[in-house]
């Protein structure tokens, strides 16, 4: 065993016992290889479990230990990572722990290349033994696995396109004893589940009532006539399209007996939660539906009578609500700022007075998952969780690059970071009643895995992406802090192509200076962080150094830093970014004659802005760009309420200001070959933004290519068809290779990045 195997799948534990299980387990532990036992019990037909696991589940390397010595060896040679590795990577989501801390449930998402979609698996792991049952798998989207309060049952939602959405419930112990992996499309393990409740469409999540005998579900119905009439300024949302008539019905669904609808309303909801005594539920609603603003409020509805009580009078967004164990208050994520750069924080609302207070008034960092890398097609899990004694709250926050789990006492306001000090991104978390923290985390050079923090000790529970990582060379990110405009300290990261050797994941200094691709994030109030980002890795895999920076405007550095780009898009943010380029060129890592730039959304704005203001880049690739702030205002779903706040100008009052800040105003200056890409269904930065820029470039005789992806939304790059995601990155790699080349150039002196 020379670190060549990431996971052993043992078909029959009893056979292994005969062969010296302790020795094998000790070796596996020493080599950090994971052990999965398929059949815990009797020595049945060897072939059954092995074949199902080995042949059908390509994620795991299966070793038949009964042959002892017949281990398959994985090749030790590594290869460059490439865009199509999206098909190999797995995303992990919604980890949940049973109340007794014995089991974890986890959604594992893989790409289905043939169907050009995603496969969702529900994994149930016995933490002590490491036994994993894959209890559901298929092309149907699976979400919201939730253990009953006593841990005895596991419920979840499966979305089966034409058959609507199903809620299944099964007994945890019998599910965990499953040894057969049922991986046929859409199958559930045996007849172990009850198909409890079905509706065409359900809200995002389910909740258990505290006595464990019933579930809370929200049914969502919507209608969209052929001919639409709107009398509000707000009429579409990116991702869901044109505004519809929506009705929400709340259902109490008992495990035995008839479901009961106890409340309905003529609008959608955000998140919901059941009170600790089960008598009431809290949910969030948009405050001004039709205005397109983000203010939300909390309402409470009595489960018995269906009477509703408004709780808050909020000035900002509210989401991810959680009841205190006493039932006297709720915590939630959101903010109370009218600004377009409002950063979500942690709030608590008293259920009697309706008064809200910030729990972290001094911790000026975004609470929640704002950046999680680019592999997973689903959002992070960041609902705050009360400790069992009700005295503190667990949450995730991004502070600079890293995102960690923290805990704060209700009255001390000082967060304590729980998940170490690594440059990592926690993308999903949950907390057990005993205070164990279960979380999904990735780093720039390690994709998502599941971890458990128990008694202050952190343990990696899965190795789902481990075998993949051993095949490829992964680039490491070197953090740098440099001077931006006004001498502000700005944070960024440089990744260098890993050396072409079978063992090292390190870059070789003698190959510098490298052709460089600068990547600009969206927002502008987004942020780069420490999550695994295939885009960056794939560019490095193609031989480029990759530079990514959090210029002013980014979140995670405080409100003033985020606010500093207001009314100044293309101003000091541009200087911050260009200073980073100057630094890596001056330090000898990047070849100043072979520079490329790409970015998405506001990153696309910055890309088109940069090439209108300098000829230093030999190639550009703006994606989903904003190129004209004037047309953006009336055509983007957020153009009317968000645009004027960002630019301090309106089309009817500040036309010149908007024009002066629009990349299209400088298109005559552009000499850089430009590849534009855009999803046709983008309602955030409509495709007209690329069309305008492309048409002007072609008109002016500048080299330009325009790639259009059918349908989709602004987030097609993470949630869209996998083939479009891979195609985008392959085109970017080809474009930059063609324009920047990938051969070595003359060496200059180097400082450490
Ligand atoms: C607020 C917003 O959606 N702004 C867009 C212009 C943008 O840049 N979006 C970012 C978050 C993205 O990456 O999609």
XYZ file of C-alpha atoms and ligand atoms in Angstrom:
767
model
C 0.000 0.000 0.000
C 1.891 3.035 -1.163
C -0.788 5.733 -0.886
C -2.271 4.466 -4.105
C -5.729 3.649 -2.899
C -8.153 6.210 -1.471
C -11.001 3.971 -0.388
C -11.412 0.257 0.263
C -14.835 -1.166 -0.270
C -15.137 -4.385 1.678
C -17.812 -6.643 0.372
C -18.200 -8.841 3.465
C -16.856 -7.840 6.833
C -17.032 -11.342 8.267
C -14.648 -12.611 5.597
C -12.259 -9.845 6.382
C -12.391 -10.782 10.040
C -11.081 -14.181 9.113
C -8.197 -12.511 7.340
C -7.132 -10.135 10.082
C -9.360 -7.095 9.994
C -7.411 -5.185 12.602
C -4.249 -5.210 10.552
C -6.080 -4.033 7.441
C -7.892 -1.286 9.343
C -4.637 -0.148 10.940
C -2.921 0.068 7.549
C -5.881 1.950 6.085
C -5.862 4.381 8.951
C -2.142 4.934 8.634
C -2.475 5.529 4.893
C -5.604 7.628 5.374
C -7.553 5.319 3.109
C -11.251 5.063 3.732
C -12.954 1.757 4.426
C -16.515 1.087 3.308
C -18.171 -2.142 4.381
C -21.020 -3.270 2.199
C -22.301 -6.363 3.956
C -21.900 -6.200 7.701
C -23.619 -9.461 8.395
C -23.681 -12.914 6.971
C -21.378 -14.280 4.348
C -23.842 -14.348 1.513
C -23.075 -14.678 -2.170
C -19.872 -12.725 -2.588
C -20.665 -11.514 -6.051
C -23.865 -9.682 -5.257
C -22.673 -6.807 -3.103
C -19.298 -6.574 -4.806
C -20.628 -6.353 -8.292
C -23.271 -3.838 -7.438
C -20.770 -1.658 -5.703
C -17.792 -2.118 -7.919
C -19.344 -2.052 -11.292
C -22.114 0.415 -10.828
C -20.456 2.908 -8.573
C -17.417 4.273 -10.265
C -16.634 6.692 -7.496
C -15.172 4.004 -5.338
C -12.261 1.729 -6.031
C -13.460 -1.709 -4.981
C -11.046 -4.186 -3.527
C -12.059 -7.768 -2.940
C -10.048 -8.479 0.172
C -11.145 -12.087 0.228
C -8.660 -12.653 -2.567
C -5.961 -11.069 -0.430
C -3.355 -9.687 -2.676
C -5.719 -9.200 -5.565
C -5.883 -5.466 -4.954
C -6.321 -3.266 -7.970
C -3.619 -0.642 -8.229
C -4.404 2.841 -9.293
C -1.888 4.438 -11.590
C 0.588 6.660 -9.816
C 1.061 8.980 -12.792
C -0.872 12.186 -12.450
C -2.274 14.290 -15.246
C -3.214 17.927 -15.719
C -6.693 18.820 -14.537
C -9.083 19.799 -17.316
C -12.561 21.352 -17.712
C -14.219 17.966 -18.321
C -13.138 16.932 -14.834
C -16.464 18.410 -13.802
C -17.721 14.946 -14.748
C -15.456 13.364 -12.137
C -15.963 15.699 -9.231
C -18.655 15.257 -6.585
C -20.425 17.959 -4.627
C -21.620 17.361 -1.074
C -24.636 19.091 0.430
C -27.023 19.334 3.359
C -25.233 17.171 5.945
C -27.493 16.259 8.851
C -26.799 14.359 12.051
C -29.268 12.238 13.963
C -30.073 13.449 17.477
C -27.954 10.718 19.104
C -24.978 11.681 16.915
C -24.824 8.178 15.461
C -25.822 8.753 11.845
C -25.197 11.371 9.246
C -27.236 11.926 6.136
C -25.602 13.648 3.196
C -26.612 14.561 -0.352
C -23.896 13.695 -2.876
C -24.227 15.220 -6.325
C -22.492 13.850 -9.397
C -22.722 14.898 -13.013
C -24.554 12.550 -15.339
C -22.651 13.010 -18.591
C -24.988 10.935 -20.731
C -28.150 12.665 -19.591
C -26.405 16.047 -19.359
C -27.769 16.507 -15.880
C -27.063 15.680 -12.266
C -27.397 12.565 -10.162
C -28.418 13.026 -6.553
C -27.532 10.356 -4.031
C -28.614 10.215 -0.422
C -25.864 8.699 1.729
C -26.529 7.496 5.242
C -23.393 6.880 7.282
C -23.019 5.168 10.613
C -20.273 7.382 12.009
C -18.778 4.780 14.330
C -18.433 1.932 11.849
C -18.047 4.057 8.743
C -20.722 1.972 7.039
C -22.397 3.905 4.246
C -25.761 3.049 2.739
C -26.641 4.835 -0.448
C -30.365 4.867 0.017
C -31.462 6.818 -2.995
C -29.870 7.634 -6.291
C -31.063 8.987 -9.583
C -31.494 11.871 -11.937
C -34.169 13.280 -9.672
C -33.215 16.198 -7.535
C -33.117 15.183 -3.891
C -33.137 17.704 -1.085
C -33.850 18.431 2.537
C -32.937 15.162 4.281
C -34.104 15.590 7.891
C -33.986 13.182 10.811
C -36.999 13.096 13.103
C -36.300 14.672 16.516
C -35.508 11.264 18.068
C -33.410 10.260 15.048
C -35.574 7.221 14.377
C -36.863 8.361 10.975
C -35.361 10.063 7.973
C -37.493 12.155 5.588
C -36.492 13.875 2.353
C -37.916 15.380 -0.832
C -37.340 13.963 -4.315
C -38.289 16.033 -7.309
C -39.438 13.823 -10.181
C -40.083 16.247 -13.022
C -43.334 14.990 -14.546
C -44.475 13.152 -11.395
C -44.155 16.142 -9.118
C -42.325 16.248 -5.816
C -42.453 13.329 -3.372
C -41.778 13.267 0.331
C -40.359 9.932 1.497
C -39.905 8.722 5.067
C -38.039 5.634 6.298
C -36.721 4.153 9.506
C -33.111 5.126 10.084
C -32.016 1.800 11.561
C -33.381 -0.343 8.751
C -31.995 2.039 6.144
C -28.560 1.997 7.686
C -28.551 -1.790 7.662
C -28.962 -1.807 3.905
C -26.141 -3.515 2.152
C -27.412 -3.372 -1.387
C -26.744 -0.237 -3.317
C -29.636 0.565 -5.545
C -28.204 2.789 -8.166
C -30.664 2.402 -10.962
C -32.158 5.635 -12.097
C -34.663 6.979 -9.672
C -34.701 3.951 -7.425
C -34.967 4.002 -3.688
C -33.514 1.311 -1.521
C -35.965 -1.573 -1.413
C -39.402 -0.868 -0.051
C -37.951 0.777 3.007
C -39.595 4.101 2.371
C -43.082 5.376 2.647
C -44.125 7.674 -0.196
C -45.800 10.067 2.217
C -46.914 13.144 0.316
C -46.823 14.359 -3.287
C -47.502 17.752 -4.840
C -46.540 19.295 -8.140
C -44.165 21.697 -6.396
C -43.040 22.045 -2.802
C -41.093 24.810 -1.078
C -37.366 24.231 -0.605
C -37.403 22.365 2.676
C -39.366 20.165 5.034
C -39.464 20.304 8.846
C -40.466 17.806 11.500
C -42.984 18.722 14.162
C -41.332 18.204 17.563
C -43.304 15.084 18.560
C -41.920 13.297 15.485
C -45.347 12.189 14.269
C -45.806 14.672 11.427
C -44.046 16.932 8.952
C -44.507 20.537 7.857
C -44.588 21.035 4.096
C -45.411 24.004 1.928
C -47.011 23.511 -1.444
C -46.352 26.182 -4.049
C -48.617 26.649 -7.085
C -48.101 29.225 -9.772
C -49.777 30.321 -12.985
C -48.485 32.257 -15.959
C -50.977 33.244 -18.663
C -49.989 33.405 -22.340
C -50.483 37.112 -22.479
C -48.980 38.739 -19.436
C -50.031 42.028 -17.985
C -47.899 43.813 -15.428
C -48.670 46.985 -13.555
C -45.637 46.872 -11.294
C -42.077 47.871 -12.066
C -40.945 44.395 -11.078
C -41.916 41.648 -13.512
C -39.167 39.034 -13.680
C -36.552 37.256 -11.582
C -33.425 35.645 -12.912
C -33.715 31.885 -12.602
C -37.515 31.736 -12.354
C -38.389 34.090 -15.196
C -41.496 36.197 -15.516
C -43.436 36.951 -12.382
C -46.337 34.541 -11.777
C -49.420 34.403 -9.626
C -48.265 32.301 -6.689
C -50.202 30.565 -3.947
C -48.616 28.833 -0.939
C -50.425 26.232 1.152
C -49.050 24.964 4.456
C -49.658 21.304 5.241
C -49.358 19.265 8.389
C -48.581 15.781 7.100
C -48.847 12.982 9.701
C -46.887 9.755 9.237
C -50.219 7.969 9.693
C -53.487 9.549 8.597
C -54.626 12.372 6.343
C -52.616 15.535 5.614
C -54.283 18.739 6.796
C -53.924 22.089 5.093
C -53.952 24.723 7.833
C -53.147 27.963 6.039
C -52.838 29.404 2.554
C -51.787 32.738 1.135
C -51.613 34.378 -2.269
C -47.843 34.806 -2.400
C -44.635 32.831 -2.158
C -42.566 32.234 0.956
C -38.863 32.222 1.723
C -37.840 29.983 4.617
C -39.969 28.404 7.351
C -39.510 26.833 10.801
C -41.637 24.980 13.361
C -41.811 26.311 16.930
C -40.356 24.057 19.666
C -43.814 23.170 21.009
C -45.183 22.630 17.510
C -48.086 25.030 17.897
C -46.868 27.656 15.461
C -44.737 28.081 12.394
C -42.682 31.064 11.325
C -42.041 31.913 7.687
C -40.678 34.777 5.627
C -42.502 36.706 2.918
C -41.463 39.460 0.566
C -42.519 42.774 2.057
C -43.360 44.534 -1.194
C -44.116 41.900 -3.826
C -44.111 43.613 -7.194
C -41.598 46.283 -6.214
C -38.594 44.097 -6.761
C -37.010 45.236 -3.547
C -35.492 42.714 -1.170
C -37.237 43.624 2.097
C -38.799 40.597 3.771
C -40.827 40.082 6.951
C -41.485 37.216 9.316
C -45.044 36.026 9.902
C -46.307 33.471 12.416
C -49.213 31.149 11.818
C -51.024 29.046 14.400
C -51.101 25.423 13.272
C -54.461 24.692 14.916
C -56.451 27.789 13.967
C -54.575 28.973 10.891
C -54.546 32.526 12.203
C -51.601 34.563 11.062
C -49.666 37.241 12.939
C -47.115 39.570 11.333
C -43.995 39.701 13.508
C -41.446 42.102 12.035
C -41.431 45.434 10.274
C -38.140 44.971 8.499
C -36.068 47.289 6.328
C -34.077 44.549 4.675
C -33.904 40.901 3.665
C -34.593 38.083 6.153
C -33.834 34.423 5.523
C -32.743 31.202 7.234
C -34.895 31.521 10.362
C -34.435 29.261 13.431
C -36.421 29.113 16.679
C -34.726 29.364 20.067
C -35.313 26.231 22.176
C -37.459 28.334 24.548
C -39.718 29.335 21.668
C -39.374 32.994 22.752
C -37.239 34.221 19.895
C -35.984 33.534 16.393
C -32.559 34.019 14.853
C -32.083 34.738 11.159
C -29.682 36.019 8.522
C -30.216 39.318 6.777
C -29.608 43.010 7.139
C -31.496 46.210 7.753
C -29.640 48.429 5.338
C -31.122 50.271 2.390
C -27.751 50.081 0.636
C -27.143 47.852 -2.361
C -24.052 46.452 -0.593
C -25.883 45.506 2.613
C -24.060 42.590 4.214
C -26.061 39.826 5.858
C -25.505 39.499 9.574
C -26.977 37.476 12.458
C -30.144 38.844 14.048
C -32.511 37.817 16.811
C -36.182 38.772 16.999
C -38.240 38.629 20.175
C -41.489 36.805 19.490
C -43.571 38.941 21.824
C -42.391 42.447 21.003
C -41.295 41.791 17.428
C -38.128 43.779 18.198
C -34.950 42.652 16.475
C -31.343 43.104 17.539
C -28.029 42.300 15.895
C -26.119 39.555 17.693
C -22.795 40.518 16.111
C -22.791 44.325 16.013
C -18.992 44.529 15.972
C -18.295 41.624 13.624
C -18.569 43.387 10.280
C -18.353 40.320 8.061
C -20.961 38.549 5.897
C -22.725 35.751 7.762
C -23.656 32.811 5.569
C -22.064 31.072 2.617
C -21.299 33.709 -0.003
C -18.620 31.826 -1.916
C -18.240 28.070 -2.099
C -16.202 27.371 -5.195
C -17.801 26.514 -8.509
C -18.408 22.752 -8.582
C -21.667 22.364 -6.673
C -24.939 23.221 -8.435
C -26.752 23.828 -5.131
C -26.542 26.673 -2.614
C -24.760 26.388 0.698
C -26.460 25.363 3.951
C -26.039 28.255 6.340
C -29.109 28.450 8.588
C -27.970 29.538 12.068
C -28.493 26.928 14.810
C -29.168 27.473 18.508
C -27.167 25.459 21.028
C -29.359 23.046 22.998
C -29.183 25.244 26.110
C -30.358 28.211 24.042
C -27.445 30.363 25.215
C -25.505 30.605 21.954
C -25.859 30.373 18.201
C -23.727 28.582 15.605
C -23.267 30.197 12.196
C -20.876 30.417 9.235
C -19.127 33.592 8.131
C -16.558 34.656 5.558
C -13.747 36.748 7.001
C -11.436 37.716 4.134
C -10.859 34.534 2.114
C -11.877 31.725 4.493
C -15.389 30.717 5.540
C -15.636 28.989 8.934
C -18.170 27.840 11.504
C -18.416 30.171 14.504
C -20.357 30.275 17.745
C -21.525 33.355 19.639
C -23.159 33.767 23.051
C -26.473 35.634 22.974
C -25.109 38.506 24.995
C -21.389 38.661 24.368
C -21.256 39.563 20.666
C -17.801 37.998 20.266
C -17.718 35.129 17.790
C -15.499 32.134 18.449
C -14.201 30.344 15.348
C -14.633 26.588 15.677
C -13.219 25.098 12.506
C -9.542 25.916 12.850
C -7.541 28.501 10.986
C -7.120 26.862 7.601
C -7.655 28.727 4.334
C -10.853 26.751 3.766
C -14.454 27.283 2.771
C -17.218 25.670 4.818
C -20.146 25.395 2.421
C -22.708 23.429 4.480
C -23.040 22.815 8.199
C -25.350 21.436 10.847
C -25.085 20.970 14.609
C -26.285 18.016 16.674
C -28.055 18.351 20.003
C -24.768 17.385 21.686
C -22.987 20.258 19.944
C -21.119 18.196 17.339
C -20.564 20.209 14.186
C -20.915 18.404 10.891
C -19.671 20.352 7.917
C -18.690 20.224 4.260
C -15.475 22.009 3.470
C -13.142 22.521 0.526
C -9.895 24.380 -0.052
C -8.458 25.813 -3.282
C -6.614 22.518 -3.874
C -8.978 20.022 -2.251
C -12.602 19.500 -3.310
C -15.494 19.112 -0.887
C -15.472 16.418 1.809
C -17.500 15.915 4.977
C -15.947 16.623 8.383
C -17.043 16.159 11.970
C -15.967 18.367 14.843
C -16.629 16.429 18.036
C -15.133 17.272 21.428
C -12.822 19.788 19.773
C -11.345 17.156 17.452
C -11.880 17.363 13.730
C -12.217 14.203 11.675
C -12.670 13.804 7.924
C -15.598 11.443 7.428
C -15.564 10.990 3.666
C -13.069 10.570 0.875
C -15.550 10.958 -1.931
C -13.231 13.078 -4.106
C -10.042 11.455 -2.883
C -9.512 9.016 -5.735
C -9.978 11.840 -8.234
C -7.469 14.039 -6.433
C -4.865 11.342 -6.671
C -5.188 11.260 -10.462
C -4.624 14.940 -11.135
C -2.144 17.664 -10.410
C -3.816 20.382 -8.394
C -2.506 23.917 -8.185
C -2.061 25.567 -4.824
C -3.191 29.108 -4.073
C -0.679 31.538 -2.616
C -2.325 34.337 -0.703
C -0.930 37.804 -1.225
C -1.712 41.185 0.271
C -0.672 44.166 -1.797
C -1.325 47.891 -2.031
C -4.391 49.026 -3.912
C -5.535 52.554 -4.672
C -5.035 54.995 -1.749
C -2.580 52.409 -0.347
C -5.419 50.225 0.870
C -4.341 46.652 1.635
C -5.987 44.338 -0.890
C -6.072 40.552 -0.719
C -5.556 38.286 -3.695
C -4.311 34.830 -4.635
C -1.915 33.535 -7.257
C -2.034 29.975 -8.540
C 0.783 28.575 -10.635
C 0.569 25.556 -12.922
C 1.650 22.514 -10.921
C 4.877 20.892 -11.997
C 4.567 18.142 -14.529
C 5.821 15.358 -12.283
C 4.072 12.327 -10.954
C 4.341 13.339 -7.331
C 4.468 17.068 -6.800
C 1.556 19.430 -6.712
C 3.916 22.357 -6.531
C 4.766 24.832 -9.256
C 8.275 25.020 -10.545
C 9.953 28.375 -10.239
C 12.175 27.714 -13.244
C 9.129 27.735 -15.532
C 8.219 31.301 -14.560
C 7.239 33.779 -15.861
C 3.984 32.153 -16.874
C 1.301 33.446 -19.177
C -1.262 34.850 -16.748
C -5.054 34.888 -16.677
C -6.594 37.474 -14.390
C -10.050 36.451 -13.110
C -12.478 39.056 -11.725
C -15.402 38.037 -9.493
C -19.016 39.178 -9.786
C -21.107 41.456 -7.645
C -19.237 43.778 -7.305
C -20.178 42.771 -3.756
C -19.232 39.137 -4.209
C -15.850 37.837 -3.103
C -13.328 35.192 -3.939
C -12.611 32.830 -1.124
C -11.027 29.529 -0.299
C -13.422 27.094 -1.965
C -12.299 24.650 -4.648
C -12.701 26.433 -7.985
C -12.487 24.267 -11.090
C -12.202 27.346 -13.312
C -8.929 28.332 -11.638
C -7.618 24.777 -11.551
C -8.484 24.140 -15.211
C -6.702 27.314 -16.323
C -3.626 26.242 -14.338
C -3.978 22.795 -15.892
C -3.682 24.490 -19.275
C -0.391 26.097 -18.286
C -1.545 29.517 -17.072
C -0.834 31.265 -13.828
C -4.141 32.480 -12.402
C -4.556 35.678 -10.434
C -7.737 36.502 -8.532
C -8.258 39.450 -6.288
C -10.853 40.927 -3.913
C -10.816 44.613 -4.904
C -12.765 47.271 -3.011
C -16.466 46.544 -3.330
C -15.921 42.897 -2.322
C -17.669 41.536 0.742
C -15.799 39.975 3.665
C -13.635 43.003 4.484
C -16.239 45.183 6.197
C -19.029 47.529 5.139
C -16.768 50.464 4.278
C -14.696 48.306 1.958
C -17.843 47.010 0.212
C -19.246 50.531 -0.056
C -16.090 51.944 -1.603
C -17.108 50.988 -5.150
C -20.459 52.793 -5.054
C -20.603 55.367 -7.825
C -17.090 54.331 -8.844
C -17.320 51.152 -10.956
C -14.159 51.089 -13.054
C -12.441 53.626 -10.767
C -10.404 52.548 -7.752
C -11.579 48.936 -8.101
C -9.770 48.972 -11.462
C -6.615 50.333 -9.817
C -6.747 47.664 -7.102
C -6.942 44.938 -9.727
C -4.263 46.361 -11.999
C -1.901 46.801 -9.028
C -2.174 43.064 -8.454
C -1.233 42.403 -12.081
C 1.708 44.800 -11.789
C 2.902 42.999 -8.683
C 2.907 39.477 -10.090
C 4.619 40.711 -13.258
C 7.204 42.687 -11.251
C 7.810 39.675 -8.984
C 8.618 37.568 -12.025
C 5.721 35.138 -11.836
C 3.724 36.452 -14.774
C 4.840 37.361 -18.265
C 3.674 40.931 -18.857
C 3.543 40.248 -22.599
C 1.117 37.341 -22.213
C -1.802 38.533 -20.151
C -5.425 37.458 -20.371
C -8.463 38.656 -18.451
C -11.826 37.058 -17.783
C -14.680 37.551 -15.350
C -18.403 36.983 -15.000
C -21.218 39.470 -14.443
C -19.595 42.470 -12.722
C -16.415 40.511 -13.531
C -17.570 40.745 -17.168
C -18.131 44.470 -16.683
C -14.568 44.798 -15.388
C -13.179 42.710 -18.253
C -14.849 44.913 -20.879
C -13.845 48.005 -18.905
C -10.206 46.912 -18.661
C -9.823 46.331 -22.402
C -11.366 49.741 -23.079
C -8.747 51.345 -20.840
C -5.534 49.444 -21.535
C -3.980 47.367 -24.289
C -1.865 45.370 -21.855
C -3.997 42.226 -22.277
C -3.606 39.990 -25.305
C -6.962 38.268 -24.840
C -10.204 38.874 -22.973
C -13.230 36.717 -22.201
C -16.108 38.561 -20.517
C -18.990 36.307 -19.433
C -22.587 37.331 -18.618
C -21.294 40.888 -18.736
C -22.699 44.288 -17.905
C -21.523 46.581 -20.706
C -24.124 49.334 -20.741
C -25.433 50.691 -17.440
C -28.208 52.540 -19.237
C -29.868 49.559 -20.911
C -29.112 47.432 -17.813
C -31.421 49.538 -15.692
C -34.619 48.702 -17.517
C -33.830 45.152 -18.619
C -32.125 43.467 -15.652
C -34.386 41.980 -12.991
C -32.550 44.081 -10.403
C -31.797 47.022 -12.704
C -34.389 49.373 -11.312
C -33.931 48.994 -7.559
C -30.264 47.994 -7.430
C -28.699 49.815 -10.387
C -29.353 53.398 -9.223
C -28.064 52.557 -5.736
C -24.816 51.265 -7.203
C -24.269 54.111 -9.640
C -26.003 56.989 -7.854
C -27.709 57.754 -11.148
C -30.835 56.983 -13.107
C -31.533 56.757 -16.840
C -33.841 59.767 -16.587
C -31.624 61.621 -14.138
C -27.939 60.907 -14.597
C -27.763 59.512 -18.117
C -24.254 60.971 -18.625
C -23.010 59.470 -15.369
C -24.214 56.035 -16.406
C -22.726 56.396 -19.858
C -19.350 57.503 -18.485
C -19.234 54.314 -16.380
C -20.322 52.003 -19.195
C -17.665 49.880 -20.958
C -19.543 50.325 -24.244
C -18.623 54.037 -24.136
C -14.956 53.020 -24.538
C -15.403 50.242 -27.086
C -13.627 52.316 -29.744
C -10.430 51.982 -27.704
C -10.520 48.195 -27.627
C -7.782 46.355 -29.515
C -7.861 43.160 -27.461
C -9.278 40.007 -29.115
C -12.433 39.274 -27.142
C -14.522 36.156 -26.635
C -17.932 36.974 -25.158
C -20.138 34.257 -23.681
C -23.634 34.525 -22.308
C -26.715 32.420 -21.452
C -29.693 33.408 -23.574
C -32.036 33.046 -20.577
C -30.073 35.436 -18.347
C -32.496 37.892 -16.708
C -29.898 39.406 -14.358
C -27.486 40.669 -17.008
C -29.577 40.097 -20.133
C -27.769 38.824 -23.211
C -28.274 42.203 -24.888
C -25.344 43.397 -22.761
C -23.032 41.068 -24.693
C -24.846 41.669 -27.987
C -24.256 45.406 -27.751
C -20.554 45.020 -27.003
C -20.001 42.291 -29.578
C -21.801 44.212 -32.326
C -19.753 47.312 -31.624
C -16.481 45.362 -31.619
C -17.296 43.717 -34.943
C -18.474 47.001 -36.367
C -15.151 48.525 -35.434
C -13.173 45.623 -36.885
C -11.880 44.323 -33.556
C -11.441 40.579 -33.318
C -14.393 39.146 -31.404
C -16.251 35.875 -30.959
C -19.693 35.537 -29.385
C -20.812 32.281 -27.759
C -24.490 31.915 -26.820
C -25.811 29.162 -24.567
C -29.498 28.323 -25.042
C -31.848 28.906 -22.105
C -30.270 28.876 -18.682
C -30.004 31.789 -16.331
C -27.317 34.080 -14.988
C -26.105 31.175 -12.861
C -25.840 28.664 -15.715
C -22.115 28.377 -14.942
C -22.864 26.522 -11.705
C -26.470 25.323 -11.980
C -26.830 24.838 -15.722
C -26.367 21.928 -18.081
C -23.006 20.300 -17.309
C -22.109 20.207 -21.015
C -22.476 24.004 -21.225
C -20.388 24.444 -18.095
C -17.626 22.247 -19.515
C -17.900 23.830 -22.975
C -17.493 27.313 -21.504
C -14.292 26.405 -19.706
C -12.903 24.479 -22.678
C -13.480 27.495 -24.908
C -11.798 29.812 -22.396
C -8.799 27.517 -22.150
C -8.550 27.266 -25.956
C -8.981 31.013 -26.390
C -6.240 31.896 -23.955
C -3.929 29.186 -25.312
C -4.428 30.500 -28.829
C -3.863 34.123 -27.858
C -1.278 33.813 -25.088
C 0.500 30.638 -26.111
C 1.750 28.238 -23.520
C 5.439 28.041 -24.250
C 8.050 29.038 -21.771
C 9.578 32.479 -22.166
C 12.696 34.044 -20.713
C 13.227 33.816 -17.015
C 13.363 36.783 -14.716
C 14.011 36.987 -10.993
C 11.249 35.745 -8.714
C 10.044 36.640 -5.245
C 7.743 34.295 -3.392
C 4.132 34.847 -4.472
C -26.128 41.807 -7.568
C -25.806 41.150 -8.863
O -26.412 40.171 -9.232
N -24.890 41.741 -9.615
C -24.508 41.201 -10.864
C -24.169 42.315 -11.795
C -23.351 40.304 -10.599
O -22.206 40.678 -10.715
N -23.652 39.107 -10.111
C -22.662 38.253 -9.540
C -22.981 37.997 -8.100
C -22.526 36.943 -10.243
O -21.421 36.362 -10.195
O -23.490 36.474 -10.802
